[in-house]
Short mmCIF file of C-alpha atoms in Angstrom, two decimals:
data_model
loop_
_atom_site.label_atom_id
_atom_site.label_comp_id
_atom_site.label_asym_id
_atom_site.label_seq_id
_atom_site.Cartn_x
_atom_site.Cartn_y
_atom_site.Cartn_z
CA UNK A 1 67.77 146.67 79.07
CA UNK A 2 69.60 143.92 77.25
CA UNK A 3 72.95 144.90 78.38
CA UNK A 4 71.39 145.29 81.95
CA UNK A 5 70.28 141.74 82.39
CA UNK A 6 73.73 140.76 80.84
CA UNK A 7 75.31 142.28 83.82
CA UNK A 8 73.26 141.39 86.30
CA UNK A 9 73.57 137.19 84.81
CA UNK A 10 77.56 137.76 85.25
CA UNK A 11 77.51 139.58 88.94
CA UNK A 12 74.98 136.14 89.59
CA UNK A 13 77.70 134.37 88.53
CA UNK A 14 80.59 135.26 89.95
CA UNK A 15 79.19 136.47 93.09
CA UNK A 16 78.58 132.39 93.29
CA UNK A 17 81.82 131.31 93.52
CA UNK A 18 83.67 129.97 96.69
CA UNK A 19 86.88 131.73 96.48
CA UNK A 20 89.13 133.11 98.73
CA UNK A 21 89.69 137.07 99.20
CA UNK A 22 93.39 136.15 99.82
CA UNK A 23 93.54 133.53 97.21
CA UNK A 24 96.99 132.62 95.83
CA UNK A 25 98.00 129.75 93.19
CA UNK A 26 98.50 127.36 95.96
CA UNK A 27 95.47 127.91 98.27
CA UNK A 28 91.94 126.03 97.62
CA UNK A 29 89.53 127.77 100.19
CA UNK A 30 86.48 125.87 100.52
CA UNK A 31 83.54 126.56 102.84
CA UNK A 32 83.22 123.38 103.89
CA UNK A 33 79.93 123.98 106.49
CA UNK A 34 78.02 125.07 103.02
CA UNK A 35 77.19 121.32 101.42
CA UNK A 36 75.47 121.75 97.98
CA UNK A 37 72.98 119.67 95.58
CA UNK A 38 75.14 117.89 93.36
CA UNK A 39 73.79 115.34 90.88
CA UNK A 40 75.78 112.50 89.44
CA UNK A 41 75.17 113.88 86.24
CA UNK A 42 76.60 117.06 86.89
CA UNK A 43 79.97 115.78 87.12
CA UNK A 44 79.55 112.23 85.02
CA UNK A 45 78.24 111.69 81.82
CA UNK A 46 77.57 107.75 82.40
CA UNK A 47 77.99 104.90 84.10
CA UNK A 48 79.44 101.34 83.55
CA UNK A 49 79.01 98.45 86.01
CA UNK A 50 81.96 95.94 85.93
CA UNK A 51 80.56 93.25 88.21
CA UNK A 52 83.79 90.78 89.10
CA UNK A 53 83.68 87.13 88.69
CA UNK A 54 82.75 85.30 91.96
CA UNK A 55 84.69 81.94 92.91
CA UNK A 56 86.36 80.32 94.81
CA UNK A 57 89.89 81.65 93.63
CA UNK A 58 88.77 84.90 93.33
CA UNK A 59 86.76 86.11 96.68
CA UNK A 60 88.03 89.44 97.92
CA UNK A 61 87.11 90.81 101.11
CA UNK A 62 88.82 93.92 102.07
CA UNK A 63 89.16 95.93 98.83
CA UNK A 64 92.81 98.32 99.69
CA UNK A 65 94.15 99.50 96.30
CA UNK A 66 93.34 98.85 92.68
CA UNK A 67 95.27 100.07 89.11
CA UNK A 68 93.87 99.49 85.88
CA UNK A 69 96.47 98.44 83.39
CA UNK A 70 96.50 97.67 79.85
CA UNK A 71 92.99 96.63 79.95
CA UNK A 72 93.00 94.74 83.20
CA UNK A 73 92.42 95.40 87.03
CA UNK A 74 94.66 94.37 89.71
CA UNK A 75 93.12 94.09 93.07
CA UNK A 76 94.80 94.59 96.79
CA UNK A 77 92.74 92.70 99.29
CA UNK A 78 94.64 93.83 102.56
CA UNK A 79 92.68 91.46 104.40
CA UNK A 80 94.19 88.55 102.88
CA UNK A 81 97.08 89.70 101.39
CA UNK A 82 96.50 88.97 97.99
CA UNK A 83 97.21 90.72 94.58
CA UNK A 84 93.96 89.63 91.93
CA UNK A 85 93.91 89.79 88.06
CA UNK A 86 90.89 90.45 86.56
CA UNK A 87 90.15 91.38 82.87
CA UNK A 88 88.13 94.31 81.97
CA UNK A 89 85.18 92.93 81.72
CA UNK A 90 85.69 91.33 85.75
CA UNK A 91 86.33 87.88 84.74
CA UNK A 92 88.98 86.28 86.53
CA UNK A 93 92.27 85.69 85.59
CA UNK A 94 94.63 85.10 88.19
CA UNK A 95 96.51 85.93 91.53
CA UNK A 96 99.45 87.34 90.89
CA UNK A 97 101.95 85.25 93.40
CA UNK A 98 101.16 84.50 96.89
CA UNK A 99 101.93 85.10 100.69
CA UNK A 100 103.94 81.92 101.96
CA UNK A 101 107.44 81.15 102.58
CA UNK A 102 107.97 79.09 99.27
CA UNK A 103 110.66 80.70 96.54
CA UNK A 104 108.34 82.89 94.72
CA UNK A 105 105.89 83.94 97.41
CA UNK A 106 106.04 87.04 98.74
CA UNK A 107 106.24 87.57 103.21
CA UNK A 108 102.60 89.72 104.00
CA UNK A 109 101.89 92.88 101.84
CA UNK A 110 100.70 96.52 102.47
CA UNK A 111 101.41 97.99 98.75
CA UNK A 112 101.70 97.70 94.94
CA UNK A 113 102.82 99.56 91.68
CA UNK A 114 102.93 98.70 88.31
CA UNK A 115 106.04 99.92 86.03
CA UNK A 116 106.02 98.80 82.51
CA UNK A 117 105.53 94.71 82.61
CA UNK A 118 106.36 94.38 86.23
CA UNK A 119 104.57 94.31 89.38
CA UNK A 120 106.24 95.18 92.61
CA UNK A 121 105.08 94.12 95.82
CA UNK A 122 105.90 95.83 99.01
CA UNK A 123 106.04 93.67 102.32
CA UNK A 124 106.47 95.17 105.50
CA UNK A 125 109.23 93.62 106.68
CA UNK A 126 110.77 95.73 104.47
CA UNK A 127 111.15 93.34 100.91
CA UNK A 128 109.83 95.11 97.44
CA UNK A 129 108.97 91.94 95.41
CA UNK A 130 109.04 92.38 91.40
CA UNK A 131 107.36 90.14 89.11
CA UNK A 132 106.20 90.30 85.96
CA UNK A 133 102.46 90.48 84.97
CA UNK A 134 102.02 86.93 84.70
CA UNK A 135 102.97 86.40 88.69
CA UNK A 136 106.75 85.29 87.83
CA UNK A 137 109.34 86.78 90.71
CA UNK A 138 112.38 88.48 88.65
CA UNK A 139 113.90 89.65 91.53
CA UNK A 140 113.73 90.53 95.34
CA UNK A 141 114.57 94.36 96.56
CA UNK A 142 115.61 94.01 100.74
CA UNK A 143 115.36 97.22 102.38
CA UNK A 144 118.18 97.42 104.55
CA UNK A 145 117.64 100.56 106.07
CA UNK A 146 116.62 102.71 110.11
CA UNK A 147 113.07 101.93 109.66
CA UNK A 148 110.99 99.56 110.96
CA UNK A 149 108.49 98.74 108.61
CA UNK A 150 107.26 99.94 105.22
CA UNK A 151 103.81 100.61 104.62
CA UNK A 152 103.59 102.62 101.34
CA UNK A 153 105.45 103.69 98.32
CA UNK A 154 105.70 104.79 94.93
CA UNK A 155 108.20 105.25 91.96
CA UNK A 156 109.57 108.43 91.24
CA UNK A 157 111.62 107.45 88.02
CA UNK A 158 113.35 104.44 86.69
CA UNK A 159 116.05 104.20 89.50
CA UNK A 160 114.16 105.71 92.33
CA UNK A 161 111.59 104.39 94.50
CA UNK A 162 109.82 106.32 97.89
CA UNK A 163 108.74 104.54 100.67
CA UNK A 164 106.60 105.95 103.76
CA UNK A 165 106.68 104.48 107.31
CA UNK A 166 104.06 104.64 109.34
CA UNK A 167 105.89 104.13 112.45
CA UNK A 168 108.81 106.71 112.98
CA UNK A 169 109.62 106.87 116.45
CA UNK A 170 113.17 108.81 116.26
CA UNK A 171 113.42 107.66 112.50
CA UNK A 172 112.54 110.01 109.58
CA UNK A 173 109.40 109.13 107.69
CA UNK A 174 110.31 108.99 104.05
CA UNK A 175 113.19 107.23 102.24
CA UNK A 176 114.27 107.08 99.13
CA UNK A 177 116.31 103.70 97.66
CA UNK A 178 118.56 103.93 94.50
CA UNK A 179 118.03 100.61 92.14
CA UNK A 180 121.47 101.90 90.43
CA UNK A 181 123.25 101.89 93.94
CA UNK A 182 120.86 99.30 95.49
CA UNK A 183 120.26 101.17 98.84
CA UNK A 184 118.32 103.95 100.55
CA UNK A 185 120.25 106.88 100.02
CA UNK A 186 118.21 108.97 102.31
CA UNK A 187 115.80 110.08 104.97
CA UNK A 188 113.79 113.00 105.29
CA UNK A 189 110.03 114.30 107.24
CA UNK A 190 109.01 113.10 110.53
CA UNK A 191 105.78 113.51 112.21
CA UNK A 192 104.18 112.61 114.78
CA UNK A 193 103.51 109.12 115.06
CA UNK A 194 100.19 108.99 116.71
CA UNK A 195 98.95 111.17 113.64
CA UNK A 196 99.65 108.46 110.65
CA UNK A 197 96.93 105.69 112.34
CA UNK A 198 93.95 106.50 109.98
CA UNK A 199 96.31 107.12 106.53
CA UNK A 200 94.76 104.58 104.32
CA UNK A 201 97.23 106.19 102.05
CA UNK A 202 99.80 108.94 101.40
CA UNK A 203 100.79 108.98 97.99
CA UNK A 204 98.70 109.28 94.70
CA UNK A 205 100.23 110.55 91.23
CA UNK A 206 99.52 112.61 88.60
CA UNK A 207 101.31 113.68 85.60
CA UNK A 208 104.27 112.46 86.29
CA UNK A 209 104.94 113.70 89.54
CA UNK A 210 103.83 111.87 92.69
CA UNK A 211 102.12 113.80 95.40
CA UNK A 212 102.53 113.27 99.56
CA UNK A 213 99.24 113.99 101.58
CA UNK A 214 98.51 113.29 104.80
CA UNK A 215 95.15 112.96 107.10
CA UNK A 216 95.98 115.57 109.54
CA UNK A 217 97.39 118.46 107.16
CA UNK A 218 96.09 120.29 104.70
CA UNK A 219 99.45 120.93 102.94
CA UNK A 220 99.55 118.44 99.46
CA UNK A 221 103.21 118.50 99.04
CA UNK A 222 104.99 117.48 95.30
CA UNK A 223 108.07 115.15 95.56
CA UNK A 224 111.42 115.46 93.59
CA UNK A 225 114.18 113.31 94.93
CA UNK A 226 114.30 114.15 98.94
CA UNK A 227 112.71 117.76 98.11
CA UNK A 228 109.59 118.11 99.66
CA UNK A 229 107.22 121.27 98.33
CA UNK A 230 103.95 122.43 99.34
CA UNK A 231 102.31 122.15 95.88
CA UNK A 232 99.01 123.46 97.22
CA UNK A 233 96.97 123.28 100.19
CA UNK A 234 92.98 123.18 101.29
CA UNK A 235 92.18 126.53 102.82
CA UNK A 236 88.61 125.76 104.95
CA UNK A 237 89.14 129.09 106.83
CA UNK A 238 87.98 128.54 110.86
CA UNK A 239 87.50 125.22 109.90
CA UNK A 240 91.14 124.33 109.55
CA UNK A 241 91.78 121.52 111.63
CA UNK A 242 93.14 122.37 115.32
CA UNK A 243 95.48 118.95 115.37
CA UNK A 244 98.21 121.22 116.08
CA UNK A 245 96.61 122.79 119.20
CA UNK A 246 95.57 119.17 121.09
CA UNK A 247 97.75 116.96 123.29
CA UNK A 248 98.19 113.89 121.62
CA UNK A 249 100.39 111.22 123.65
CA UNK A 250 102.14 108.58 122.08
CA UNK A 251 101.15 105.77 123.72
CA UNK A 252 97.21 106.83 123.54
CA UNK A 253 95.59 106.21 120.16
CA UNK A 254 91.89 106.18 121.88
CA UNK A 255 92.63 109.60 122.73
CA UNK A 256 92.30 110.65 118.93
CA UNK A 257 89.77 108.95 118.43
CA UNK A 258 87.29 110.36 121.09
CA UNK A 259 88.92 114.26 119.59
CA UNK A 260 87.35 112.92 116.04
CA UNK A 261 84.54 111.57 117.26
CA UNK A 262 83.80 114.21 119.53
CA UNK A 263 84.54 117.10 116.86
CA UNK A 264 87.18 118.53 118.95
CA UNK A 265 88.88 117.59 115.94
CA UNK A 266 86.42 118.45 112.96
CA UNK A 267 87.76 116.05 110.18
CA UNK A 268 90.25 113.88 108.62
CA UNK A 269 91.19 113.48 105.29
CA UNK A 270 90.67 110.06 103.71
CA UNK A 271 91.94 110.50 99.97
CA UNK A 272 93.32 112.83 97.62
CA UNK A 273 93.63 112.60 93.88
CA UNK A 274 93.61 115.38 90.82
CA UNK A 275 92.81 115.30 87.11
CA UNK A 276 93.07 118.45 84.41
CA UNK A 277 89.93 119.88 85.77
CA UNK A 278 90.09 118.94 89.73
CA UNK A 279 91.00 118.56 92.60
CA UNK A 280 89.54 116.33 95.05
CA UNK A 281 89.67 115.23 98.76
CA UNK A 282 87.70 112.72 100.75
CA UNK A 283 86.40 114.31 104.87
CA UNK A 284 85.65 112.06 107.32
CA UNK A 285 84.10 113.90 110.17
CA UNK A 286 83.12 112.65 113.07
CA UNK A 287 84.25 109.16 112.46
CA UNK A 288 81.03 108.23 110.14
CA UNK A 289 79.98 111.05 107.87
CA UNK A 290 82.06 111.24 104.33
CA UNK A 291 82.43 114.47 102.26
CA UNK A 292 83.46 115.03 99.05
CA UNK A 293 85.53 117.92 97.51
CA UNK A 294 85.73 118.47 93.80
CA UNK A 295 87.54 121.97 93.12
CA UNK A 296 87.32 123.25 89.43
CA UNK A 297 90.71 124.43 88.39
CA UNK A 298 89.68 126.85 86.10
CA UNK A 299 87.07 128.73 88.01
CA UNK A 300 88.43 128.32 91.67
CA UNK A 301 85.08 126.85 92.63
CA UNK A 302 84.19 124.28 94.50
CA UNK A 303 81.46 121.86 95.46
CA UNK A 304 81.21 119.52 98.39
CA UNK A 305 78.42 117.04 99.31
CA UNK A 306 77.88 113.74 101.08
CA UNK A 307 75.74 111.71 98.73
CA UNK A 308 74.60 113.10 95.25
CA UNK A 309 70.89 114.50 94.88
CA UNK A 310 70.09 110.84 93.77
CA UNK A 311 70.41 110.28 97.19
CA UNK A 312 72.98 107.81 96.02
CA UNK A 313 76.80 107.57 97.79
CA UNK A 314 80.19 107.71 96.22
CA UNK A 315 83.16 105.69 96.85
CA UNK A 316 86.20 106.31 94.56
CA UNK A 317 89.17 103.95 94.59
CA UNK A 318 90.98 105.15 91.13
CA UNK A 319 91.28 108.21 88.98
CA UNK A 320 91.90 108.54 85.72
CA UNK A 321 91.56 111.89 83.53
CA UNK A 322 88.55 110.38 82.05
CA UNK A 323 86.91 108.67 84.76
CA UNK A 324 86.87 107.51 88.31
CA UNK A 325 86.67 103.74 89.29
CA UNK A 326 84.49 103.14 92.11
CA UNK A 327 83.68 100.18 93.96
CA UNK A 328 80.45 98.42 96.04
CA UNK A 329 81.35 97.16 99.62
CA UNK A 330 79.24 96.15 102.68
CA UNK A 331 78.29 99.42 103.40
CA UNK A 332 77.57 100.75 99.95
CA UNK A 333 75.64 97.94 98.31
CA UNK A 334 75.26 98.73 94.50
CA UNK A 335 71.58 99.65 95.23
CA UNK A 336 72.89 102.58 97.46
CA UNK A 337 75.31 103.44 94.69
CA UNK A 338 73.73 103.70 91.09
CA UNK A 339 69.69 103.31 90.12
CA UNK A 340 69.37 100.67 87.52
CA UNK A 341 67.49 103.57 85.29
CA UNK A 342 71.05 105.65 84.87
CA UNK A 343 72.47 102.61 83.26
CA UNK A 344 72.08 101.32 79.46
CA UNK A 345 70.29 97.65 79.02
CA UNK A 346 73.71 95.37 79.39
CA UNK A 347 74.36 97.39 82.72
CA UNK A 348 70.34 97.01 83.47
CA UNK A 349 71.24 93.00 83.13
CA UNK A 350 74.28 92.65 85.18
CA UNK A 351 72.58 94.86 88.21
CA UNK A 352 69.58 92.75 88.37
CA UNK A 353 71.76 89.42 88.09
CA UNK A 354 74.43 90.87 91.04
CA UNK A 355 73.60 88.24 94.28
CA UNK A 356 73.91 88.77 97.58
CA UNK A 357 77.39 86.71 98.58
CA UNK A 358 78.68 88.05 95.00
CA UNK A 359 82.21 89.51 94.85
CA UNK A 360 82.21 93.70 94.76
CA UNK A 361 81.01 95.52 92.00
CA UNK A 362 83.18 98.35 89.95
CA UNK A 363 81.21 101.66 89.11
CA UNK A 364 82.85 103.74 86.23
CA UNK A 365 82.12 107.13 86.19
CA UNK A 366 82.76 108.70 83.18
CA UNK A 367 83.48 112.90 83.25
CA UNK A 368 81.13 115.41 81.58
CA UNK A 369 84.06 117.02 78.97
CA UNK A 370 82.72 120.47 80.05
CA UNK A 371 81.19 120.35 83.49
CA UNK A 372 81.97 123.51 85.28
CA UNK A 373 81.50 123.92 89.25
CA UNK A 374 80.54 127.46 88.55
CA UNK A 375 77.33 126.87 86.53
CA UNK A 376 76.51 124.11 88.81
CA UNK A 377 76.50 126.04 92.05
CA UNK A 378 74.68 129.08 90.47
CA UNK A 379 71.75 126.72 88.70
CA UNK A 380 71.50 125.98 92.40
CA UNK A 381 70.35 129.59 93.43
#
């Protein structure tokens, strides 16, 4: 009888999985019409607030990109093109540089990395900026090259940097510059142009090797040099997106719109990221509603959900293999992110003392060391 329940507990469980018949090392099927009952908890252990000091130096409006670094965050407000410096406890420290035409500010910017004690700023026109963490330009990088404009890039080693265009027009996509040789040395992937509009971002790294995503593909590809491989890709069955199948003019970026809003095109994806035990992607379907992804590497299952069984939303802006940095805007107020009873008393005292006109708030959710997506989804049944 023993033995027969034992049985019966391990068909339960992996008859729960989400995997794919035809699954292969690089495919991640997820049934993505099947949303489950996650709770923060089953993915997060705790919970830090990091409320960041309000004044007049340091307002932020349009939150873009942020790295934490020895300690510290640095802060891309794409609004107003600044870089901020705050410590790790969100106090203030400085703005690192500033847009202006004086002999250390940088012209607009779209992009930022950090590589050992320097900063470098990327400007459209087409001008990396480096300084070093203390706001001091070293040195100016001019990108004398097909492309237009630059909108994104990322180090692939000491000497090598890539940069993504979001404009192509009969230009490649991608180029990679040389520091050694002080030049872009090449050009590689073009798509079509139309499709790049809603990419808040194309790039995000992990162990060492930077990853190439876009909003319209399913295809994560891993970059080495000007080599370009599919590393693995989201498999959501008849739920693949049909981008391939619709007419998209050039000159008509209303017309993917009304496909996304309408469904005709069921989803985009708005981040990607990975960590030992996942992999995640962000859906936006039907130009308002956001999914979330988490994949568990070592049981090919999956979860996906809009806002936790807390009834509370997520909105991720870093990974780390520990934890994920989120971060409160106007349309997830810290009230609609966290309940003041997950967090210990000094978190309890910053949430009640957050005001209304007060700069965002970081949410740090720390990873449960053995969460498994399998268990979760089969507690479910």
């Amino acid at each position: 009888m023993k033995k027969t329940i034992i049985l019966f507990q391990l068909f339960i469980l992996f008859s729960c999985t989400h995997k794919n018949p035809n699954h292969n090392d690089s495919s991640l099927y997820v049934d993505i019409k099947n949303q489950h009952e996650v709770s923060l908890f089953d993915l997060f252990s705790h919970i830090e607030i990091i409320p960041l000091e309000t004044s007049d130096h340091s307002l932020l409006k349009n939150v873009d990109k942020i790295l934490f670094y020895e300690n510290n965050y640095y802060i891309l407000d794409i609004e107003q093109h600044i870089l901020l410096h705050f410590d790790i406890e969100g106090k203030f420290i400085s703005q690192i540089a500033k847009a202006g035409d004086g002999p250390e500010d940088y012209i607009n910017l779209n992009d930022f990395f950090i590589e050992g004690q320097n900063i470098y700023i990327l400007s459209p026109m087409g001008i990396v900026y480096k300084y070093d963490l203390n706001g001091h330009l070293l040195d100016k990088i001019y990108l004398e090259g097909k492309s237009i404009s630059y909108h994104k890039f990322a180090p692939l080693n000491e000497d090598k940097i890539l940069f993504w265009s979001s404009v192509g027009y009969d230009t490649e996509q991608l180029s990679l510059f040389s520091r050694k040789e002080n030049k872009i040395i090449s050009y590689f992937y073009k798509d079509h142009d139309i499709l790049n509009n809603l990419a808040k971002d194309v790039f995000y790294s992990w162990n060492n090797m930077v990853y190439f995503y876009k909003p319209f593909h399913n295809e994560i590809r891993s970059i080495k040099d000007d080599n370009l491989t599919v590393n693995y890709q989201w498999d959501f069955k008849e739920n693949n997106t049909g981008v391939k199948n619709i007419d998209l003019p050039e000159n008509n970026p209303d017309h993917l719109l009304n496909a996304l809003q309408s469904l005709e095109i069921p989803y985009f994806f708005n981040m990607q990221a990975q960590t030992n035990h996942y992999y995640y992607a962000q859906l936006i379907s039907g130009l308002k509603n956001t999914s979330h992804i988490f994949y568990d590497k070592q049981t090919d299952s999956s979860v996906i959900f809009r806002k936790f069984k807390e009834d509370l939303h997520f909105n991720p802006v870093y990974w780390h293999e520990d934890y994920v940095i989120g971060i409160t805007n106007p349309f997830y107020s810290i009230d609609k992110m966290i309940s003041p009873d997950m967090i210990d008393d000094i978190g309890k005292s910053r949430f009640f003392n957050l005001k209304e006109d007060d700069n965002p708030c970081l949410i740090k959710y720390h990873f449960k060391k053995t969460a498994s997506l399998l268990l979760i989804i089969c507690n479910r049944l």
